[in-house]
PDB file of C-alpha atoms in Angstrom:
ATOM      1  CA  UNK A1180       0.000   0.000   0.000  1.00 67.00           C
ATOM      2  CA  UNK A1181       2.689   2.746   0.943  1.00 81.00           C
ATOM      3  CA  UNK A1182       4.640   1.343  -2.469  1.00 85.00           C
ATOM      4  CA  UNK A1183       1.651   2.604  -4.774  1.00 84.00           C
ATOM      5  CA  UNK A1184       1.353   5.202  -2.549  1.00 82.00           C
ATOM      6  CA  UNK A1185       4.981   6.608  -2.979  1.00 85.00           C
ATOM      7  CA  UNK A1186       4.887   5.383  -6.946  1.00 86.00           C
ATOM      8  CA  UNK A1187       1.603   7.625  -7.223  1.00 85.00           C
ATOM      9  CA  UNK A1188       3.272  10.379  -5.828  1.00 85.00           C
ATOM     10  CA  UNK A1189       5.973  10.274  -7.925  1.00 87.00           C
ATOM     11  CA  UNK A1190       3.692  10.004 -11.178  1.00 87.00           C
ATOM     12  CA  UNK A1191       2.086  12.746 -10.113  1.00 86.00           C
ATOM     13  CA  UNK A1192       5.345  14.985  -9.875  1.00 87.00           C
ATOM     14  CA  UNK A1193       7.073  13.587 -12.995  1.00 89.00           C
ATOM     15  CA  UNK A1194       3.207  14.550 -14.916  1.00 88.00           C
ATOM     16  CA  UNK A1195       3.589  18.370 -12.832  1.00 87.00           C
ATOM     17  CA  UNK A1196       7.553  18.631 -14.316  1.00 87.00           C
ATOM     18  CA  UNK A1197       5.807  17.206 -17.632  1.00 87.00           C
ATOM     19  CA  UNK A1198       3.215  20.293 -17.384  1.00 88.00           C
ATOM     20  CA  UNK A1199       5.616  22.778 -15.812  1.00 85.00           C
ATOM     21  CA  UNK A1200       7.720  22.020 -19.321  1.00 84.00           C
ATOM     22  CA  UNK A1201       4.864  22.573 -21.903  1.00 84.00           C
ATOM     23  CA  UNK A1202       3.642  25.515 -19.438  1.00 84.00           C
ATOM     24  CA  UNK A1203       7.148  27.124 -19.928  1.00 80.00           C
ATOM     25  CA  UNK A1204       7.024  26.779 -23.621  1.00 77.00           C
ATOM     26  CA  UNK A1205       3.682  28.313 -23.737  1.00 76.00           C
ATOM     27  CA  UNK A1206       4.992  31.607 -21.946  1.00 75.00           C
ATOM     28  CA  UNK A1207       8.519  32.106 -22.950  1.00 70.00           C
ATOM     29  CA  UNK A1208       8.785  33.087 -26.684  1.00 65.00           C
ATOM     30  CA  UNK A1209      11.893  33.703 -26.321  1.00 64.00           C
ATOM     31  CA  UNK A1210      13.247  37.186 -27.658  1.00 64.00           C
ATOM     32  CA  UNK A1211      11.798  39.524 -30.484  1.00 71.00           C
ATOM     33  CA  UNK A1212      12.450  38.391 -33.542  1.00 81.00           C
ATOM     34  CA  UNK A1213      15.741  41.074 -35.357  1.00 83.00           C
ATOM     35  CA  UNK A1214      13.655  42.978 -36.968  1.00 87.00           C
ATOM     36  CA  UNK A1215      16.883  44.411 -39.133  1.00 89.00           C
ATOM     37  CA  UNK A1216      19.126  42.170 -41.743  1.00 90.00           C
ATOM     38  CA  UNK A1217      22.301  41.238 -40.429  1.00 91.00           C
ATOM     39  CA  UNK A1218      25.168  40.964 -42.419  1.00 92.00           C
ATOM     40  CA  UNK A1219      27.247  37.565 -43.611  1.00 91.00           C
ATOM     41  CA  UNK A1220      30.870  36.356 -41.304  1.00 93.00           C
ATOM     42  CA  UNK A1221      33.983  37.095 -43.296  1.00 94.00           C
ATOM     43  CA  UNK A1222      37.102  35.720 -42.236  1.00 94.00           C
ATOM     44  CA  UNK A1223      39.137  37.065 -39.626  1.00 95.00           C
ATOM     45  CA  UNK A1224      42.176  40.402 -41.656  1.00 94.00           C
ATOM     46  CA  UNK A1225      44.978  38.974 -41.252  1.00 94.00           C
ATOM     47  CA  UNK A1226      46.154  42.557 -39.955  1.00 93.00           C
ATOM     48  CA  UNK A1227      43.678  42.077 -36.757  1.00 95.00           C
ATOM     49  CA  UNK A1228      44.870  38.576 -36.172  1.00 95.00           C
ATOM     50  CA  UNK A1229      48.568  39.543 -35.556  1.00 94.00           C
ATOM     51  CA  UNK A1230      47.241  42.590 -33.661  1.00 95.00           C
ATOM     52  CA  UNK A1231      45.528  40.755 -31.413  1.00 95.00           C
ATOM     53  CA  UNK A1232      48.246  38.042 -31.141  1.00 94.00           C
ATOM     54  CA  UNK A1233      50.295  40.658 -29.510  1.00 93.00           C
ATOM     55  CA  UNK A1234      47.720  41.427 -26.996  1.00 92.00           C
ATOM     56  CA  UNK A1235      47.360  37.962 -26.404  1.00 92.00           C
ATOM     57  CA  UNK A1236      51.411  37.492 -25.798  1.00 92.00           C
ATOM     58  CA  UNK A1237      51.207  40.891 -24.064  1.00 89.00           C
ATOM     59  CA  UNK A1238      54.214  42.009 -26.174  1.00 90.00           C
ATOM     60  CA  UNK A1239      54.159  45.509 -26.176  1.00 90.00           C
ATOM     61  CA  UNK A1240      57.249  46.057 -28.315  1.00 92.00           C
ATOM     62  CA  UNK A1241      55.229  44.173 -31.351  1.00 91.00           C
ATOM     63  CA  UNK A1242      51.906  46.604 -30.352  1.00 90.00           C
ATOM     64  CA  UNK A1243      53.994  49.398 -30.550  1.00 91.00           C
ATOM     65  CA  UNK A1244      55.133  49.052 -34.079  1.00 90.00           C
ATOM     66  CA  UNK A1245      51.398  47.934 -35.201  1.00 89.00           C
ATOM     67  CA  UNK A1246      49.750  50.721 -33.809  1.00 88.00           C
ATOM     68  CA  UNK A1247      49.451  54.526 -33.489  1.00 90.00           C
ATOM     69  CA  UNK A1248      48.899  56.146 -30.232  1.00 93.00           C
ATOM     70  CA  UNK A1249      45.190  57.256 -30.267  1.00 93.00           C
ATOM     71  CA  UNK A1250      44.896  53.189 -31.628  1.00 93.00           C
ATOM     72  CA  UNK A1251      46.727  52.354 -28.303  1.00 93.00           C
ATOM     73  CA  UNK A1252      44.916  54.879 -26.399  1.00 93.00           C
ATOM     74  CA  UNK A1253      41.418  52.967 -27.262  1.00 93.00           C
ATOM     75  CA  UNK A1254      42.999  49.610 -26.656  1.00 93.00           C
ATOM     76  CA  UNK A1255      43.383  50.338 -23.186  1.00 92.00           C
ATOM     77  CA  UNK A1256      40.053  51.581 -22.417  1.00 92.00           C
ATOM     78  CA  UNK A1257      38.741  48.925 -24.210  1.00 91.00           C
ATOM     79  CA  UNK A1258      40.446  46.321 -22.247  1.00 92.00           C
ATOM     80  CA  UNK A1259      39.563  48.321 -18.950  1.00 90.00           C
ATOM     81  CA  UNK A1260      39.378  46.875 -16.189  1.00 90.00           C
ATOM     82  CA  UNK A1261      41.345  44.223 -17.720  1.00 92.00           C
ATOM     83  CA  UNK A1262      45.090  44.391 -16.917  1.00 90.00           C
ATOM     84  CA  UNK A1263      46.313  40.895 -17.553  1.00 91.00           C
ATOM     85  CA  UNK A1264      45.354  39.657 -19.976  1.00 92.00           C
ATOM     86  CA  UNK A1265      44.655  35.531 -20.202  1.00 92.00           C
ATOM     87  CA  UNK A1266      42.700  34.773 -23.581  1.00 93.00           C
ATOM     88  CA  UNK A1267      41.900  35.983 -26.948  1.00 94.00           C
ATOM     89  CA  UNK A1268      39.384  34.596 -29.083  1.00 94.00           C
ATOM     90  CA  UNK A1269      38.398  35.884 -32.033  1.00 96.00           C
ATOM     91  CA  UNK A1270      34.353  35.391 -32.353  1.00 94.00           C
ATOM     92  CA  UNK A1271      33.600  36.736 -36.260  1.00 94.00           C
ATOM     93  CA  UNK A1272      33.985  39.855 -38.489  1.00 95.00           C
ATOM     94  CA  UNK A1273      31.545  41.268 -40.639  1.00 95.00           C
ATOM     95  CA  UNK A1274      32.309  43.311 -44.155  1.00 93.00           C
ATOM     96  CA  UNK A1275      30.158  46.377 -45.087  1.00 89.00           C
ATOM     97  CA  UNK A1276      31.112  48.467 -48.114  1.00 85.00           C
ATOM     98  CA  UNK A1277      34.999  47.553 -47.210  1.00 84.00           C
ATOM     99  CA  UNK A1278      34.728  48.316 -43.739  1.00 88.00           C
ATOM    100  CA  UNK A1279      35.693  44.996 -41.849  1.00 93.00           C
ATOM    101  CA  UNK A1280      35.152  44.772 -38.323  1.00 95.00           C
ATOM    102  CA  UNK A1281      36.973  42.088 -36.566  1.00 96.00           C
ATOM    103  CA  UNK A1282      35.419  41.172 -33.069  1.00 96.00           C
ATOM    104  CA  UNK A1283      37.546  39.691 -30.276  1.00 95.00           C
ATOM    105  CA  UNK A1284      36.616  38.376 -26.418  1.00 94.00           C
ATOM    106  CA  UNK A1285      39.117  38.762 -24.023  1.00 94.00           C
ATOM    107  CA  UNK A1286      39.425  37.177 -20.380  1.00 93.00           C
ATOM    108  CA  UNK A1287      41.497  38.292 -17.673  1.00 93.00           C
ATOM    109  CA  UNK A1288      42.578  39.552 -14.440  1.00 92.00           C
ATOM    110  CA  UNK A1289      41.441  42.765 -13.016  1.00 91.00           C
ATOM    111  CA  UNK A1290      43.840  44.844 -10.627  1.00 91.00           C
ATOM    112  CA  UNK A1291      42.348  43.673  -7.710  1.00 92.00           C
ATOM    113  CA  UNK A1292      42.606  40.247  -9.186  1.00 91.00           C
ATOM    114  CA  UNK A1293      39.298  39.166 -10.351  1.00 91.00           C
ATOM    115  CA  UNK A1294      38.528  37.056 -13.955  1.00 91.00           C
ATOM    116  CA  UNK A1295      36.722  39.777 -15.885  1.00 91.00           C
ATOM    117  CA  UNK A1296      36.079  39.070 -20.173  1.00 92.00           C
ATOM    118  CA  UNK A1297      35.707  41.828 -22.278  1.00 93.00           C
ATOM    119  CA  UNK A1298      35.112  42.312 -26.081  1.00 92.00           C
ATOM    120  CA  UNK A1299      36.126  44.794 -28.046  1.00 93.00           C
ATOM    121  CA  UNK A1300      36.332  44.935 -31.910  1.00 95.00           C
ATOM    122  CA  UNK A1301      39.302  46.033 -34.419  1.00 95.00           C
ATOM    123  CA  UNK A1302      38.125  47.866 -37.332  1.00 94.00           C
ATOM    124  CA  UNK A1303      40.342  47.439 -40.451  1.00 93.00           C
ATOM    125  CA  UNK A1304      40.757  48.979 -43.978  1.00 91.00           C
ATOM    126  CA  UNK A1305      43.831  48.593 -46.181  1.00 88.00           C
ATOM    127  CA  UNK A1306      44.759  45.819 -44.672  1.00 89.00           C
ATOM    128  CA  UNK A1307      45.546  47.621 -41.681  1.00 91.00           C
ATOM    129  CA  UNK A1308      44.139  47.997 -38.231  1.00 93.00           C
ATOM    130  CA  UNK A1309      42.569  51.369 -38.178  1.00 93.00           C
ATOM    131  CA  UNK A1310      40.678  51.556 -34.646  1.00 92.00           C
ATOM    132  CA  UNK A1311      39.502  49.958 -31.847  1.00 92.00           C
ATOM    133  CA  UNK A1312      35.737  50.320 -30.692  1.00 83.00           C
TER     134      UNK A1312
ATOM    135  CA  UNK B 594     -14.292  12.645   3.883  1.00 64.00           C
ATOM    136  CA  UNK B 595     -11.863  13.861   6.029  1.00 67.00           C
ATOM    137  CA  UNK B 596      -9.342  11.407   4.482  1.00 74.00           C
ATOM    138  CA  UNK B 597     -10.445  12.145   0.829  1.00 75.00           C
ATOM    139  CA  UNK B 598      -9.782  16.006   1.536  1.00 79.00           C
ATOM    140  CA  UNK B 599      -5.926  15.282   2.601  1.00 77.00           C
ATOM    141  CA  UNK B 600      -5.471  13.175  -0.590  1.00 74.00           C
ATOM    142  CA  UNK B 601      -6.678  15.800  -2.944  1.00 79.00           C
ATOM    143  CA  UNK B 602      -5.036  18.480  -1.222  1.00 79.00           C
ATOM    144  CA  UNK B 603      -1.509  16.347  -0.547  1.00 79.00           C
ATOM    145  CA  UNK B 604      -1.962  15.193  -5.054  1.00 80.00           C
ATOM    146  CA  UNK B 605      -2.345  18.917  -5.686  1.00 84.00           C
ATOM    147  CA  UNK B 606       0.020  19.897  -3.747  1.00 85.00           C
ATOM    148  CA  UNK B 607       2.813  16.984  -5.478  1.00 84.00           C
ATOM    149  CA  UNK B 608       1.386  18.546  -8.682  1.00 83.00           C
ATOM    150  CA  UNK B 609       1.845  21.717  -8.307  1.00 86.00           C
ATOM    151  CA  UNK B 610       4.944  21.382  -7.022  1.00 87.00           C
ATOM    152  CA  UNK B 611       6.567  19.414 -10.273  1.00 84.00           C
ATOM    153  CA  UNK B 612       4.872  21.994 -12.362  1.00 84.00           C
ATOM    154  CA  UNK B 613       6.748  24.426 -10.415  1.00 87.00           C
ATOM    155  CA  UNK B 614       9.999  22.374 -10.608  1.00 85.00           C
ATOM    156  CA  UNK B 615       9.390  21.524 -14.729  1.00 83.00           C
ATOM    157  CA  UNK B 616       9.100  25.422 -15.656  1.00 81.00           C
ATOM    158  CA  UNK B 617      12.177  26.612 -13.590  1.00 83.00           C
ATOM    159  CA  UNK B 618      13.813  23.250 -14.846  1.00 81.00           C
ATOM    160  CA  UNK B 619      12.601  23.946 -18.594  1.00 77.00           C
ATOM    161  CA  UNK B 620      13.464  27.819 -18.402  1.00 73.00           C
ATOM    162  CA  UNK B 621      17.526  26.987 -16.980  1.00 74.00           C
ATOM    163  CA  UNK B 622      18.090  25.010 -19.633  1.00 72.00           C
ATOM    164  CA  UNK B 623      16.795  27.299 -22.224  1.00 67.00           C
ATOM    165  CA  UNK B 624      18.835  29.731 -20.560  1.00 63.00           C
ATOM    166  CA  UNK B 625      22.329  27.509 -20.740  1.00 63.00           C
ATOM    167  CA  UNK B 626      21.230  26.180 -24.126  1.00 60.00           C
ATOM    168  CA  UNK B 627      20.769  29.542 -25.695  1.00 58.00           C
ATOM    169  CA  UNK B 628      24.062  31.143 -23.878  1.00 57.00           C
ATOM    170  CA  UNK B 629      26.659  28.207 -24.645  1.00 55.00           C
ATOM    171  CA  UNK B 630      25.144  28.145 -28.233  1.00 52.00           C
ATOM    172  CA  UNK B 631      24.872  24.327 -28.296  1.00 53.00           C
ATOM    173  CA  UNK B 632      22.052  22.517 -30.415  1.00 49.00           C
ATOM    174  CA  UNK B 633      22.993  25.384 -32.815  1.00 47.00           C
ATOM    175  CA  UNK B 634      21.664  28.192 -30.716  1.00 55.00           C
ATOM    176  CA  UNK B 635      23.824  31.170 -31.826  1.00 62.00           C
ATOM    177  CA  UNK B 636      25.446  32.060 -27.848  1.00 80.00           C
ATOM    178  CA  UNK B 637      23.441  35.471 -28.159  1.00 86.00           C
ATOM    179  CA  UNK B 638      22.048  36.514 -25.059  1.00 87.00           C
ATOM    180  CA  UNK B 639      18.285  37.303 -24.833  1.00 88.00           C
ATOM    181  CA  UNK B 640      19.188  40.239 -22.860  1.00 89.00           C
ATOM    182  CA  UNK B 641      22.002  41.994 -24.854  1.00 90.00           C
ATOM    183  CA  UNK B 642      19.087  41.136 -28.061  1.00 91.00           C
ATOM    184  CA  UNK B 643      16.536  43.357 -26.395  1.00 89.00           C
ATOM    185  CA  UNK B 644      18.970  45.870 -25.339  1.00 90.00           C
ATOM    186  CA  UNK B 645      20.017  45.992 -29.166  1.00 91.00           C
ATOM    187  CA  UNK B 646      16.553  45.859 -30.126  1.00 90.00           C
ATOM    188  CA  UNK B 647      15.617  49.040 -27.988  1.00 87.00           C
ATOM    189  CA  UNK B 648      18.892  51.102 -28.461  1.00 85.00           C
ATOM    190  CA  UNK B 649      17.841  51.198 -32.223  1.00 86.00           C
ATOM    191  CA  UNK B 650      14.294  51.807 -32.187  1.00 83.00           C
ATOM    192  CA  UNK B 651      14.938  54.186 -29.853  1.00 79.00           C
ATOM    193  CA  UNK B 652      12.495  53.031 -27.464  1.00 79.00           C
ATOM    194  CA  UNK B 653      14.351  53.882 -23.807  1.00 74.00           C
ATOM    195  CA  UNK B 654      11.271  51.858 -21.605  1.00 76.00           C
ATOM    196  CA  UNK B 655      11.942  48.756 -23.695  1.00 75.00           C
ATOM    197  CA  UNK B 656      15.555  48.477 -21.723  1.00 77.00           C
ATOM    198  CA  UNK B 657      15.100  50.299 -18.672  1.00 76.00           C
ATOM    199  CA  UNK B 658      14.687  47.248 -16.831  1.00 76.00           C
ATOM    200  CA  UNK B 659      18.006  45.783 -18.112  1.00 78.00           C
ATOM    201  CA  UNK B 660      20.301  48.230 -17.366  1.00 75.00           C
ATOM    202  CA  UNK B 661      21.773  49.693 -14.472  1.00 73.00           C
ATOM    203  CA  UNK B 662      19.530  52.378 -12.408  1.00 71.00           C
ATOM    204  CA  UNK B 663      19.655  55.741 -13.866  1.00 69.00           C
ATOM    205  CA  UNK B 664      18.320  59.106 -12.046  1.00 72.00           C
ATOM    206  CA  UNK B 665      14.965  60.415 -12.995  1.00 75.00           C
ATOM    207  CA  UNK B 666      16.794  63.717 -14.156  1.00 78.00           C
ATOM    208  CA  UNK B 667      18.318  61.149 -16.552  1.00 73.00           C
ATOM    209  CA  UNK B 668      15.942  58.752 -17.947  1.00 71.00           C
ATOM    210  CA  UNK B 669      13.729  61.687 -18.219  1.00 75.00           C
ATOM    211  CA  UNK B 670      17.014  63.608 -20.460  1.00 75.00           C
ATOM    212  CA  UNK B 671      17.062  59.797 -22.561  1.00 72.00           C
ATOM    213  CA  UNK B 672      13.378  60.383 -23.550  1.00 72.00           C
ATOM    214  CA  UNK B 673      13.518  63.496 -24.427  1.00 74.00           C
ATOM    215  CA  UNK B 674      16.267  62.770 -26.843  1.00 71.00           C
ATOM    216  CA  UNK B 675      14.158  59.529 -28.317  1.00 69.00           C
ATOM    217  CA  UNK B 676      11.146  61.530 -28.851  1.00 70.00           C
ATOM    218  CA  UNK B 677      13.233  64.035 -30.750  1.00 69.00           C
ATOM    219  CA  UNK B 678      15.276  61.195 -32.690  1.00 65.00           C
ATOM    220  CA  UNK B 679      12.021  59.552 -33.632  1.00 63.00           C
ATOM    221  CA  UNK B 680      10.400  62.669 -34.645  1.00 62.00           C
ATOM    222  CA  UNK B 681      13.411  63.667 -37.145  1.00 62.00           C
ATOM    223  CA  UNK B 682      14.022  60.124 -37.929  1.00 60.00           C
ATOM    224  CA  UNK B 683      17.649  61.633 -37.182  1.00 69.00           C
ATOM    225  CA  UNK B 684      19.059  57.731 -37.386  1.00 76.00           C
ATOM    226  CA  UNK B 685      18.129  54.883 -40.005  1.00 84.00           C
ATOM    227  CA  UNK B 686      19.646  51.719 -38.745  1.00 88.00           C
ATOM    228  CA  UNK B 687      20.607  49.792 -41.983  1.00 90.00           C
ATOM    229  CA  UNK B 688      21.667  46.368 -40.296  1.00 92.00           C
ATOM    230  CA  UNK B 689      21.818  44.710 -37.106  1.00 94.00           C
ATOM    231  CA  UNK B 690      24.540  41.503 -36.840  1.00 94.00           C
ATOM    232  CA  UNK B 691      25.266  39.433 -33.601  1.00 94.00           C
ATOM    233  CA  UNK B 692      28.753  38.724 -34.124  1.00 94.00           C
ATOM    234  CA  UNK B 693      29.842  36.396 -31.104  1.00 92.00           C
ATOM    235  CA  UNK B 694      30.422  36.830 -27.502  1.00 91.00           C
ATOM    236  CA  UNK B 695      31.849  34.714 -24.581  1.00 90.00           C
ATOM    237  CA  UNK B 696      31.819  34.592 -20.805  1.00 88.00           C
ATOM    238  CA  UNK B 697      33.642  34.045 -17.607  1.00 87.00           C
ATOM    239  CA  UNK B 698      31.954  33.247 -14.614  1.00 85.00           C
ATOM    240  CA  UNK B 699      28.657  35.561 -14.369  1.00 85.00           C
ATOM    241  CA  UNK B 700      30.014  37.919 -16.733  1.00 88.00           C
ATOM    242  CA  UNK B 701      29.454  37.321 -20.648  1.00 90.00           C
ATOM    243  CA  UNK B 702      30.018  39.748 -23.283  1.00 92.00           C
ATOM    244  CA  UNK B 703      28.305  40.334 -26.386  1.00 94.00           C
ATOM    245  CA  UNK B 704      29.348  42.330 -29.684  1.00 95.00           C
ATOM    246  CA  UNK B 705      27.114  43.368 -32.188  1.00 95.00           C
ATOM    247  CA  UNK B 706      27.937  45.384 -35.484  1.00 94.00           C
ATOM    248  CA  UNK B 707      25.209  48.096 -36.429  1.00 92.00           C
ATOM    249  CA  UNK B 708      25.007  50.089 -39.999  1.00 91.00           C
ATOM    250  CA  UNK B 709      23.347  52.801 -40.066  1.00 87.00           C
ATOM    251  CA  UNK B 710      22.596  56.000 -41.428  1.00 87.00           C
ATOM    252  CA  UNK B 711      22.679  59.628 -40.132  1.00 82.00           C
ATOM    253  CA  UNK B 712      20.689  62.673 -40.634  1.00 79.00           C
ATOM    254  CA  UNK B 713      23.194  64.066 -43.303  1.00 82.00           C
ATOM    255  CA  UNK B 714      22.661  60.653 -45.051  1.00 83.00           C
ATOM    256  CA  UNK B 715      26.258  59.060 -44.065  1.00 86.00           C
ATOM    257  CA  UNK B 716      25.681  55.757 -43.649  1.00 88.00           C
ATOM    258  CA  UNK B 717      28.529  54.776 -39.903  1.00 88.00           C
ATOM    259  CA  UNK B 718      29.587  51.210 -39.265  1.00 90.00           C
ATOM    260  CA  UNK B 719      30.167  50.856 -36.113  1.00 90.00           C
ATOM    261  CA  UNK B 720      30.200  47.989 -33.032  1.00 92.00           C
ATOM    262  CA  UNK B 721      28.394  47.680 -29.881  1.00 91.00           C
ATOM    263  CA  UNK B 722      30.215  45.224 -26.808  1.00 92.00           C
ATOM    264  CA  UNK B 723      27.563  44.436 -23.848  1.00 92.00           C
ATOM    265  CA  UNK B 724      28.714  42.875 -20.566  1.00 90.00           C
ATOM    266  CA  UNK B 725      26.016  41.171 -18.908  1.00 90.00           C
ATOM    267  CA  UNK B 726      25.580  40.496 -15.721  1.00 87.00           C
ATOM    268  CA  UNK B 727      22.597  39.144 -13.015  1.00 85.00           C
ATOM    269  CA  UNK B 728      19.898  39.878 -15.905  1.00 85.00           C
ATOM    270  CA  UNK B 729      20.960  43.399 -16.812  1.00 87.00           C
ATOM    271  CA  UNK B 730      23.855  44.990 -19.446  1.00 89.00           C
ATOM    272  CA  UNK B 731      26.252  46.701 -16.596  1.00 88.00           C
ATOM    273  CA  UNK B 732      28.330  48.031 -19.422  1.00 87.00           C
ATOM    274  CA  UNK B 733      28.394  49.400 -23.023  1.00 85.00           C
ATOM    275  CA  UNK B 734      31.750  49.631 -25.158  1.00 83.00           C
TER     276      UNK B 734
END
């Protein structure tokens, strides 16, 4: 008796997860729909992969020869609060009109020590890296 | 009768519960599904989306709820400036592109290239980088 008892009850809560489920799909739609058209992946410049290479092997003396100072300027404040820097990943670059934008996520270590990720994105013409957003 | 009561009321009860369990069950996994792009999900967050979503329609209310508190001197200035972008149609966003993100711990980022085009008719490509954190965007690069 206290067998079907305890195999009743748990019926009944696998059917309530069952309707929780379908109940959940009811309500969530999940977000709007992009109502603009997005543009097609390109393959990562060359110029922003060995840009970002350097900022990956934190070598400074490369960055300095790839890279004006205002370029430099918006790295930093880009990578804020970032100050050592673990990971690069590149995650896609899009083409419009031959303006390339090359977006990277970066992880790392705060000042005060705490893993922080950040993305900023390199935007390149001529083959060279132009800005930082 | 007294007996039948407690049965009804403990079965509801079991019920409810699982239904309770299924949707918070049912909406984590959407959550994990849609933010580690598995099952071909594309990693974009739901969040960052809307904030996108608002930013260029210029609709402030759509995103005050996932951002960081302003001051009512400021929200107030952010409408003002929507009603007047929407009445000039000052900005025609062209295109809207997730690119990719990633995350570490309860942070994820989220970067998004948007075309569009100006009053004077010049059309800007530019990118947008969203931290997210605890439901709301804490930062915009």
């Amino acid at each position: 008796m206290n067998e079907a008892r305890a195999m009743a009850t748990l019926a009944l809560f696998a059917v309530g997860i069952l309707g929780g489920v379908v109940l959940h799909a009811f309500l969530e739609k999940g977000p709007a729909e992009n109502p603009f058209p997005a543009l097609p992946k390109v393959d990562e410049p060359p110029a922003a992969h060995d840009f970002v290479a350097a900022v990956g092997a934190e070598d400074a003396q490369a960055l300095s020869k790839m890279a004006d100072i205002s370029i430099l300027t918006d790295l930093d404040a880009a990578l804020q609060p970032i100050v050592d820097v673990r990971s690069t990943r590149f995650v896609g670059a899009v083409e419009s009109e031959g303006r390339l934008l090359s977006a990277y996520v970066v992880t790392g270590k705060t000042a005060q020590g705490i893993d922080f990720v950040v993305g900023f994105v390199l935007r390149v013409a001529n083959d060279q890296v132009v800005g930082v957003n | 009768m007294v007996g039948l009561r407690r049965l009804i009321g403990g079965s509801a009860g079991t019920l409810l519960v699982g239904v309770l369990a299924g949707f918070v069950i049912s909406s984590a996994v959407g959550v994990f599904i849609q933010d580690s792009g598995l099952f071909g999900a594309s990693g974009e967050s739901p969040i960052a989306h809307a904030y996108m979503l608002g930013y260029l329609q210029r609709d402030p209310n759509a995103i005050v709820g996932i951002r960081p508190n302003q001051s009512i001197a400021q929200r107030a200035a952010e409408l003002q400036g929507a009603d007047a972008s929407r009445a000039t149609a000052s900005i025609q966003p062209l295109s809207l592109t997730y690119i990719g993100g990633g995350s570490v711990g309860s942070y994820s980022v989220h970067i998004y290239a948007v075309d569009l085009r100006n009053a004077q008719g010049v059309d800007q490509f530019f990118s947008f980088a969203l931290t997210v954190a605890g439901g709301k965007v804490i930062r915009r690069e």
